[in-house]
């Protein structure tokens, strides 16, 4: 059913029928219940903490000691889940950056195979595209500059991939990949 046909059907119903349908949805679907509870009492910090905790759990998945079993699809699903609550563009950008940051920081502790390194670095264009469309590009650019100038933010190989991604997008940011003291 399309959105337009659903809207047409809902327009034909009276107030009590709409209330009954909403209550039926509330009891039938846990996702709808969660959305309505957030709609009535929006606690963005609680939602953020819940998403970050799930992301940390996913990112920390390893096998044989330190071989990462991170699934980028799960991280992207968490990002989409968070954005579905409409917390505002600044919060969405912050969540996208935090998820990216968590994936990058885990590269110090786990072995990322080449495909996973590429997947993590491919999160960056999506982040930049969102920042550009939401009018927060300069905020993100400053944040990325601080992030990549710190030699302890990511391993050298991932930083090179991130720098390559940025250069492909036409963004010139200095990357500090020195690890000597």
PDB file of C-alpha atoms in Angstrom:
ATOM      1  CA  UNK A   1       0.000   0.000   0.000  1.00  0.00           C
ATOM      2  CA  UNK A   2       1.344   3.395  -0.887  1.00  0.00           C
ATOM      3  CA  UNK A   3       1.444   6.380   1.411  1.00  0.00           C
ATOM      4  CA  UNK A   4      -1.136   8.207  -0.707  1.00  0.00           C
ATOM      5  CA  UNK A   5      -3.647   5.340  -0.578  1.00  0.00           C
ATOM      6  CA  UNK A   6      -3.144   4.996   3.177  1.00  0.00           C
ATOM      7  CA  UNK A   7      -3.760   8.722   3.606  1.00  0.00           C
ATOM      8  CA  UNK A   8      -6.928   8.425   1.526  1.00  0.00           C
ATOM      9  CA  UNK A   9      -8.202   5.567   3.711  1.00  0.00           C
ATOM     10  CA  UNK A  10      -7.365   7.424   6.924  1.00  0.00           C
ATOM     11  CA  UNK A  11      -9.210  10.513   5.695  1.00  0.00           C
ATOM     12  CA  UNK A  12     -12.386   8.422   5.413  1.00  0.00           C
ATOM     13  CA  UNK A  13     -12.240   7.363   9.087  1.00  0.00           C
ATOM     14  CA  UNK A  14     -13.634   9.252  12.029  1.00  0.00           C
ATOM     15  CA  UNK A  15     -11.684  10.124  15.170  1.00  0.00           C
ATOM     16  CA  UNK A  16     -12.660   7.006  17.154  1.00  0.00           C
ATOM     17  CA  UNK A  17     -11.653   4.668  14.322  1.00  0.00           C
ATOM     18  CA  UNK A  18      -8.257   6.387  14.119  1.00  0.00           C
ATOM     19  CA  UNK A  19      -7.759   6.043  17.881  1.00  0.00           C
ATOM     20  CA  UNK A  20      -8.659   2.337  17.673  1.00  0.00           C
ATOM     21  CA  UNK A  21      -6.190   1.745  14.833  1.00  0.00           C
ATOM     22  CA  UNK A  22      -3.392   3.546  16.678  1.00  0.00           C
ATOM     23  CA  UNK A  23      -4.063   1.508  19.829  1.00  0.00           C
ATOM     24  CA  UNK A  24      -4.106  -1.715  17.792  1.00  0.00           C
ATOM     25  CA  UNK A  25      -0.758  -0.800  16.226  1.00  0.00           C
ATOM     26  CA  UNK A  26       0.611   0.105  19.665  1.00  0.00           C
ATOM     27  CA  UNK A  27      -0.224  -3.342  21.039  1.00  0.00           C
ATOM     28  CA  UNK A  28       0.639  -5.343  17.906  1.00  0.00           C
ATOM     29  CA  UNK A  29       4.077  -3.959  17.051  1.00  0.00           C
ATOM     30  CA  UNK A  30       6.956  -3.338  19.478  1.00  0.00           C
ATOM     31  CA  UNK A  31       8.504  -0.845  17.029  1.00  0.00           C
ATOM     32  CA  UNK A  32       5.304   1.216  16.982  1.00  0.00           C
ATOM     33  CA  UNK A  33       5.099   1.085  20.768  1.00  0.00           C
ATOM     34  CA  UNK A  34       8.666   2.326  21.037  1.00  0.00           C
ATOM     35  CA  UNK A  35       7.982   5.139  18.544  1.00  0.00           C
ATOM     36  CA  UNK A  36       4.808   6.289  20.290  1.00  0.00           C
ATOM     37  CA  UNK A  37       6.512   6.224  23.681  1.00  0.00           C
ATOM     38  CA  UNK A  38       9.285   8.397  22.277  1.00  0.00           C
ATOM     39  CA  UNK A  39       6.707  10.645  20.603  1.00  0.00           C
ATOM     40  CA  UNK A  40       4.899  11.201  23.918  1.00  0.00           C
ATOM     41  CA  UNK A  41       8.030  11.537  26.059  1.00  0.00           C
ATOM     42  CA  UNK A  42      11.048  12.354  23.841  1.00  0.00           C
ATOM     43  CA  UNK A  43      14.251  11.571  25.719  1.00  0.00           C
ATOM     44  CA  UNK A  44      16.966  11.934  23.089  1.00  0.00           C
ATOM     45  CA  UNK A  45      19.806  11.243  25.523  1.00  0.00           C
ATOM     46  CA  UNK A  46      18.280   7.911  26.522  1.00  0.00           C
ATOM     47  CA  UNK A  47      17.784   7.003  22.860  1.00  0.00           C
ATOM     48  CA  UNK A  48      21.368   8.027  22.060  1.00  0.00           C
ATOM     49  CA  UNK A  49      22.746   5.931  24.909  1.00  0.00           C
ATOM     50  CA  UNK A  50      20.711   2.913  23.802  1.00  0.00           C
ATOM     51  CA  UNK A  51      21.948   3.171  20.197  1.00  0.00           C
ATOM     52  CA  UNK A  52      25.574   3.705  21.267  1.00  0.00           C
ATOM     53  CA  UNK A  53      25.411   0.689  23.607  1.00  0.00           C
ATOM     54  CA  UNK A  54      24.093  -1.509  20.786  1.00  0.00           C
ATOM     55  CA  UNK A  55      26.791  -0.162  18.464  1.00  0.00           C
ATOM     56  CA  UNK A  56      29.547  -0.848  20.994  1.00  0.00           C
ATOM     57  CA  UNK A  57      28.308  -4.398  21.375  1.00  0.00           C
ATOM     58  CA  UNK A  58      28.359  -4.906  17.604  1.00  0.00           C
ATOM     59  CA  UNK A  59      31.744  -3.256  17.145  1.00  0.00           C
ATOM     60  CA  UNK A  60      33.339  -5.321  19.913  1.00  0.00           C
ATOM     61  CA  UNK A  61      32.486  -8.627  18.190  1.00  0.00           C
ATOM     62  CA  UNK A  62      35.714 -10.540  17.582  1.00  0.00           C
ATOM     63  CA  UNK A  63      36.818 -14.070  16.884  1.00  0.00           C
ATOM     64  CA  UNK A  64      40.126 -15.777  17.597  1.00  0.00           C
ATOM     65  CA  UNK A  65      41.252 -13.065  19.933  1.00  0.00           C
ATOM     66  CA  UNK A  66      41.246  -9.925  17.858  1.00  0.00           C
ATOM     67  CA  UNK A  67      39.855 -10.648  14.369  1.00  0.00           C
ATOM     68  CA  UNK A  68      36.950  -8.223  14.011  1.00  0.00           C
ATOM     69  CA  UNK A  69      33.499  -9.559  13.158  1.00  0.00           C
ATOM     70  CA  UNK A  70      31.975  -6.110  12.847  1.00  0.00           C
ATOM     71  CA  UNK A  71      28.994  -5.930  10.503  1.00  0.00           C
ATOM     72  CA  UNK A  72      28.746  -2.481   8.922  1.00  0.00           C
ATOM     73  CA  UNK A  73      25.175  -3.280   7.884  1.00  0.00           C
ATOM     74  CA  UNK A  74      24.200  -3.421  11.571  1.00  0.00           C
ATOM     75  CA  UNK A  75      25.880  -0.069  12.255  1.00  0.00           C
ATOM     76  CA  UNK A  76      24.062   1.501   9.305  1.00  0.00           C
ATOM     77  CA  UNK A  77      20.790  -0.003  10.543  1.00  0.00           C
ATOM     78  CA  UNK A  78      21.376   1.574  13.970  1.00  0.00           C
ATOM     79  CA  UNK A  79      22.058   4.905  12.286  1.00  0.00           C
ATOM     80  CA  UNK A  80      18.828   4.646  10.292  1.00  0.00           C
ATOM     81  CA  UNK A  81      16.936   3.552  13.414  1.00  0.00           C
ATOM     82  CA  UNK A  82      18.150   6.617  15.322  1.00  0.00           C
ATOM     83  CA  UNK A  83      17.256   8.974  12.465  1.00  0.00           C
ATOM     84  CA  UNK A  84      13.741   7.495  12.254  1.00  0.00           C
ATOM     85  CA  UNK A  85      12.875   9.214  15.542  1.00  0.00           C
ATOM     86  CA  UNK A  86      13.585  12.661  13.982  1.00  0.00           C
ATOM     87  CA  UNK A  87      15.788  13.993  16.799  1.00  0.00           C
ATOM     88  CA  UNK A  88      17.039  16.902  14.670  1.00  0.00           C
ATOM     89  CA  UNK A  89      19.813  17.264  12.089  1.00  0.00           C
ATOM     90  CA  UNK A  90      22.507  18.179  14.621  1.00  0.00           C
ATOM     91  CA  UNK A  91      21.788  15.055  16.683  1.00  0.00           C
ATOM     92  CA  UNK A  92      21.685  12.858  13.582  1.00  0.00           C
ATOM     93  CA  UNK A  93      25.044  14.220  12.409  1.00  0.00           C
ATOM     94  CA  UNK A  94      26.482  13.685  15.879  1.00  0.00           C
ATOM     95  CA  UNK A  95      25.249  10.072  15.893  1.00  0.00           C
ATOM     96  CA  UNK A  96      26.666   9.393  12.422  1.00  0.00           C
ATOM     97  CA  UNK A  97      30.025  10.804  13.509  1.00  0.00           C
ATOM     98  CA  UNK A  98      30.017   8.859  16.781  1.00  0.00           C
ATOM     99  CA  UNK A  99      29.261   5.586  15.008  1.00  0.00           C
ATOM    100  CA  UNK A 100      32.029   6.278  12.508  1.00  0.00           C
ATOM    101  CA  UNK A 101      34.390   7.183  15.339  1.00  0.00           C
ATOM    102  CA  UNK A 102      33.597   3.990  17.275  1.00  0.00           C
ATOM    103  CA  UNK A 103      34.306   1.869  14.194  1.00  0.00           C
ATOM    104  CA  UNK A 104      37.586   3.662  13.583  1.00  0.00           C
ATOM    105  CA  UNK A 105      38.758   3.499  17.200  1.00  0.00           C
ATOM    106  CA  UNK A 106      38.144  -0.240  17.332  1.00  0.00           C
ATOM    107  CA  UNK A 107      40.707  -0.614  14.539  1.00  0.00           C
ATOM    108  CA  UNK A 108      43.403  -0.148  17.193  1.00  0.00           C
ATOM    109  CA  UNK A 109      42.189  -3.144  19.156  1.00  0.00           C
ATOM    110  CA  UNK A 110      41.032  -5.535  16.436  1.00  0.00           C
ATOM    111  CA  UNK A 111      42.322  -6.721  13.121  1.00  0.00           C
ATOM    112  CA  UNK A 112      40.179  -5.299  10.335  1.00  0.00           C
ATOM    113  CA  UNK A 113      40.401  -7.278   7.096  1.00  0.00           C
ATOM    114  CA  UNK A 114      40.782  -5.138   3.945  1.00  0.00           C
ATOM    115  CA  UNK A 115      37.075  -5.363   3.058  1.00  0.00           C
ATOM    116  CA  UNK A 116      36.098  -4.090   6.503  1.00  0.00           C
ATOM    117  CA  UNK A 117      38.641  -1.267   6.315  1.00  0.00           C
ATOM    118  CA  UNK A 118      37.081  -0.213   3.028  1.00  0.00           C
ATOM    119  CA  UNK A 119      33.567  -0.446   4.481  1.00  0.00           C
ATOM    120  CA  UNK A 120      34.498   1.715   7.456  1.00  0.00           C
ATOM    121  CA  UNK A 121      36.155   4.320   5.243  1.00  0.00           C
ATOM    122  CA  UNK A 122      33.080   4.253   2.978  1.00  0.00           C
ATOM    123  CA  UNK A 123      30.988   5.499   5.900  1.00  0.00           C
ATOM    124  CA  UNK A 124      32.688   8.863   5.462  1.00  0.00           C
ATOM    125  CA  UNK A 125      31.042   9.961   2.173  1.00  0.00           C
ATOM    126  CA  UNK A 126      27.615   9.277   3.676  1.00  0.00           C
ATOM    127  CA  UNK A 127      28.559  11.372   6.694  1.00  0.00           C
ATOM    128  CA  UNK A 128      29.788  14.218   4.508  1.00  0.00           C
ATOM    129  CA  UNK A 129      26.748  14.044   2.239  1.00  0.00           C
ATOM    130  CA  UNK A 130      24.411  14.272   5.215  1.00  0.00           C
ATOM    131  CA  UNK A 131      26.344  17.197   6.684  1.00  0.00           C
ATOM    132  CA  UNK A 132      26.199  18.991   3.349  1.00  0.00           C
ATOM    133  CA  UNK A 133      22.446  18.499   2.847  1.00  0.00           C
ATOM    134  CA  UNK A 134      21.642  19.469   6.436  1.00  0.00           C
ATOM    135  CA  UNK A 135      23.750  22.654   6.311  1.00  0.00           C
ATOM    136  CA  UNK A 136      26.377  21.481   8.806  1.00  0.00           C
ATOM    137  CA  UNK A 137      29.298  20.920   6.458  1.00  0.00           C
ATOM    138  CA  UNK A 138      31.678  23.413   8.114  1.00  0.00           C
ATOM    139  CA  UNK A 139      30.938  21.940  11.547  1.00  0.00           C
ATOM    140  CA  UNK A 140      31.794  18.471  10.266  1.00  0.00           C
ATOM    141  CA  UNK A 141      34.888  19.729   8.453  1.00  0.00           C
ATOM    142  CA  UNK A 142      36.252  21.295  11.656  1.00  0.00           C
ATOM    143  CA  UNK A 143      35.481  18.124  13.553  1.00  0.00           C
ATOM    144  CA  UNK A 144      37.209  15.960  10.953  1.00  0.00           C
ATOM    145  CA  UNK A 145      40.249  18.261  10.970  1.00  0.00           C
ATOM    146  CA  UNK A 146      40.656  17.868  14.738  1.00  0.00           C
ATOM    147  CA  UNK A 147      39.968  14.164  14.461  1.00  0.00           C
ATOM    148  CA  UNK A 148      42.492  13.369  11.749  1.00  0.00           C
ATOM    149  CA  UNK A 149      45.227  15.615  13.132  1.00  0.00           C
ATOM    150  CA  UNK A 150      45.394  13.427  16.250  1.00  0.00           C
ATOM    151  CA  UNK A 151      47.822  10.554  15.612  1.00  0.00           C
ATOM    152  CA  UNK A 152      46.018   8.326  18.114  1.00  0.00           C
ATOM    153  CA  UNK A 153      42.571   8.333  16.515  1.00  0.00           C
ATOM    154  CA  UNK A 154      43.002   5.507  13.999  1.00  0.00           C
ATOM    155  CA  UNK A 155      45.579   3.104  12.726  1.00  0.00           C
ATOM    156  CA  UNK A 156      47.775   4.296   9.872  1.00  0.00           C
ATOM    157  CA  UNK A 157      46.174   2.189   7.146  1.00  0.00           C
ATOM    158  CA  UNK A 158      42.650   3.341   7.977  1.00  0.00           C
ATOM    159  CA  UNK A 159      43.771   6.978   8.132  1.00  0.00           C
ATOM    160  CA  UNK A 160      45.237   6.637   4.655  1.00  0.00           C
ATOM    161  CA  UNK A 161      41.960   5.231   3.387  1.00  0.00           C
ATOM    162  CA  UNK A 162      40.040   8.076   5.023  1.00  0.00           C
ATOM    163  CA  UNK A 163      42.430  10.629   3.521  1.00  0.00           C
ATOM    164  CA  UNK A 164      41.950   9.012   0.125  1.00  0.00           C
ATOM    165  CA  UNK A 165      38.164   9.202   0.521  1.00  0.00           C
ATOM    166  CA  UNK A 166      38.388  12.871   1.443  1.00  0.00           C
ATOM    167  CA  UNK A 167      40.672  13.624  -1.515  1.00  0.00           C
ATOM    168  CA  UNK A 168      38.244  11.851  -3.850  1.00  0.00           C
ATOM    169  CA  UNK A 169      35.512  14.159  -2.551  1.00  0.00           C
ATOM    170  CA  UNK A 170      37.720  17.196  -3.119  1.00  0.00           C
ATOM    171  CA  UNK A 171      38.310  17.930   0.557  1.00  0.00           C
ATOM    172  CA  UNK A 172      41.868  18.757   1.541  1.00  0.00           C
ATOM    173  CA  UNK A 173      42.524  17.882   5.190  1.00  0.00           C
ATOM    174  CA  UNK A 174      45.940  17.281   6.680  1.00  0.00           C
ATOM    175  CA  UNK A 175      46.219  13.796   8.134  1.00  0.00           C
ATOM    176  CA  UNK A 176      48.751  13.163  10.892  1.00  0.00           C
ATOM    177  CA  UNK A 177      49.762   9.533  10.689  1.00  0.00           C
ATOM    178  CA  UNK A 178      52.933   9.825  12.752  1.00  0.00           C
ATOM    179  CA  UNK A 179      53.026   7.473  15.654  1.00  0.00           C
ATOM    180  CA  UNK A 180      56.561   8.136  16.899  1.00  0.00           C
ATOM    181  CA  UNK A 181      57.084  10.233  20.015  1.00  0.00           C
TER     182      UNK A 181
END
